[in-house]
Short mmCIF file of C-alpha atoms in Angstrom, two decimals:
data_model
loop_
_atom_site.label_atom_id
_atom_site.label_comp_id
_atom_site.label_asym_id
_atom_site.label_seq_id
_atom_site.Cartn_x
_atom_site.Cartn_y
_atom_site.Cartn_z
CA UNK S 1 -6.94 -19.04 -5.53
CA UNK S 2 -5.20 -15.75 -6.09
CA UNK S 3 -4.01 -13.98 -2.93
CA UNK S 4 -5.04 -10.42 -2.18
CA UNK S 5 -1.52 -9.16 -2.70
CA UNK S 6 -1.58 -10.72 -6.18
CA UNK S 7 -4.98 -9.12 -6.85
CA UNK S 8 -3.64 -5.73 -5.80
CA UNK S 9 -0.51 -6.10 -7.93
CA UNK S 10 -2.64 -7.03 -10.95
CA UNK S 11 -4.82 -3.93 -10.47
CA UNK S 12 -1.66 -1.84 -10.83
CA UNK S 13 -0.09 -3.99 -13.54
CA UNK S 14 -3.11 -3.75 -15.87
CA UNK S 15 -3.26 0.04 -15.50
CA UNK S 16 -6.75 0.34 -14.03
CA UNK S 17 -5.50 1.68 -10.67
CA UNK S 18 -2.64 3.75 -9.37
CA UNK S 19 -0.54 2.18 -6.59
CA UNK S 20 -2.62 3.67 -3.77
CA UNK S 21 -5.91 2.71 -5.40
CA UNK S 22 -4.73 -0.86 -6.01
CA UNK S 23 -4.23 -1.39 -2.27
CA UNK S 24 -7.32 0.57 -1.22
CA UNK S 25 -9.67 -1.27 -3.56
CA UNK S 26 -8.29 -4.71 -2.76
CA UNK S 27 -8.88 -4.19 0.97
CA UNK S 28 -11.94 -1.90 0.83
CA UNK S 29 -13.97 -4.43 2.83
CA UNK S 30 -11.87 -3.55 5.90
CA UNK S 31 -12.62 0.17 5.60
CA UNK S 32 -16.39 0.46 5.74
CA UNK S 33 -16.33 2.19 2.34
CA UNK S 34 -17.50 0.83 -0.99
CA UNK S 35 -14.89 0.19 -3.68
CA UNK S 36 -15.82 3.15 -5.88
CA UNK S 37 -15.60 5.63 -2.99
CA UNK S 38 -12.29 4.30 -1.68
CA UNK S 39 -10.85 4.39 -5.20
CA UNK S 40 -11.55 8.13 -5.31
CA UNK S 41 -9.78 8.54 -1.95
CA UNK S 42 -6.62 7.37 -3.71
CA UNK S 43 -6.89 9.64 -6.76
CA UNK S 44 -4.22 12.15 -5.74
CA UNK S 45 -1.68 9.76 -4.26
CA UNK S 46 -0.29 8.42 -7.54
CA UNK S 47 3.37 8.81 -8.44
CA UNK S 48 4.65 9.26 -4.91
CA UNK S 49 1.87 11.51 -3.71
CA UNK S 50 1.55 13.35 -6.99
CA UNK S 51 5.15 14.01 -7.95
CA UNK S 52 7.39 10.95 -7.34
CA UNK S 53 9.24 12.80 -4.60
CA UNK S 54 7.00 11.48 -1.84
CA UNK S 55 6.18 8.22 -0.15
CA UNK S 56 5.26 5.27 -2.36
CA UNK S 57 1.52 5.30 -2.98
CA UNK S 58 1.18 1.62 -2.11
CA UNK S 59 2.43 2.38 1.41
CA UNK S 60 0.00 5.30 1.63
CA UNK S 61 -2.87 3.00 0.64
CA UNK S 62 -1.87 0.44 3.25
CA UNK S 63 -1.82 3.15 5.92
CA UNK S 64 -5.26 4.43 4.95
CA UNK S 65 -6.75 0.93 5.05
CA UNK S 66 -5.14 0.13 8.39
CA UNK S 67 -6.29 3.39 9.95
CA UNK S 68 -9.88 2.82 8.83
CA UNK S 69 -9.77 -0.83 9.87
CA UNK S 70 -8.49 -0.21 13.39
CA UNK S 71 -10.12 3.16 14.09
CA UNK S 72 -7.35 3.62 16.66
CA UNK S 73 -4.85 6.47 16.30
CA UNK S 74 -2.03 4.90 18.33
CA UNK S 75 -2.43 1.45 16.80
CA UNK S 76 -2.57 2.97 13.31
CA UNK S 77 0.59 4.95 13.97
CA UNK S 78 2.47 1.85 15.15
CA UNK S 79 1.15 -0.19 12.25
CA UNK S 80 2.18 2.42 9.69
CA UNK S 81 5.65 2.52 11.20
CA UNK S 82 5.88 -1.28 10.95
CA UNK S 83 4.77 -1.24 7.29
CA UNK S 84 7.30 1.50 6.47
CA UNK S 85 10.17 -0.28 8.24
CA UNK S 86 9.47 -3.63 6.55
CA UNK S 87 9.09 -1.95 3.17
CA UNK S 88 12.35 -0.03 3.62
CA UNK S 89 14.16 -3.19 4.69
CA UNK S 90 12.94 -5.19 1.70
CA UNK S 91 13.25 -2.52 -0.99
CA UNK S 92 15.92 -0.09 0.16
CA UNK S 93 13.62 2.95 0.02
CA UNK S 94 10.08 4.16 0.70
CA UNK S 95 10.24 7.19 -1.61
CA UNK S 96 8.74 6.69 -5.08
CA UNK S 97 11.53 8.62 -6.78
CA UNK S 98 14.20 6.31 -5.36
CA UNK S 99 12.20 3.14 -5.96
CA UNK S 100 11.76 4.12 -9.63
CA UNK S 101 15.41 5.06 -10.06
CA UNK S 102 14.71 8.69 -10.96
CA UNK S 103 18.06 10.47 -10.88
CA UNK S 104 20.01 7.29 -10.15
CA UNK S 105 19.07 5.11 -13.12
CA UNK S 106 18.80 2.15 -10.76
CA UNK S 107 15.25 0.87 -10.33
CA UNK S 108 14.92 -0.69 -6.87
CA UNK S 109 11.40 -2.08 -7.32
CA UNK S 110 8.70 -1.97 -9.99
CA UNK S 111 5.28 -0.59 -9.00
CA UNK S 112 3.31 -3.87 -9.05
CA UNK S 113 5.89 -5.41 -6.72
CA UNK S 114 5.72 -2.39 -4.40
CA UNK S 115 1.93 -2.84 -4.32
CA UNK S 116 2.38 -6.55 -3.49
CA UNK S 117 4.85 -5.75 -0.71
CA UNK S 118 2.69 -3.08 0.92
CA UNK S 119 -0.31 -5.41 0.66
CA UNK S 120 1.60 -8.25 2.28
CA UNK S 121 2.66 -6.09 5.22
CA UNK S 122 -0.85 -4.67 5.59
CA UNK S 123 -2.38 -8.13 5.50
CA UNK S 124 0.03 -9.32 8.22
CA UNK S 125 -1.22 -6.49 10.47
CA UNK S 126 -4.88 -7.12 9.63
CA UNK S 127 -4.49 -10.81 10.41
CA UNK S 128 -3.09 -9.92 13.84
CA UNK S 129 -6.25 -7.88 14.47
CA UNK S 130 -8.57 -10.84 13.83
#
């Protein structure tokens, strides 16, 4: 059985979803939104929030899911911080531009793997909630 993080990574790998959408759609059942609606939520968060200079879209997707799942501002804030810290520790950056090696020529992490990482960290938090 394929894990959710593998499902999310495949959504990105096959090109049907941007990084944010891959996470959102894989975990839409936690949000109270149907998959089509949540996919549209992620439309403008591709390529590091639209320009590769911003936060990795996979992290953004994880934060959106966690916020909708918990419906708790303080808990969501702490959870997002935890996801960001773990992602930074594993990958060396949270900014799309740096992850993709724009300007440095050194790719730190490919998009499907970023999606898998953000999904893993999100799933850890969601499992703690249950």
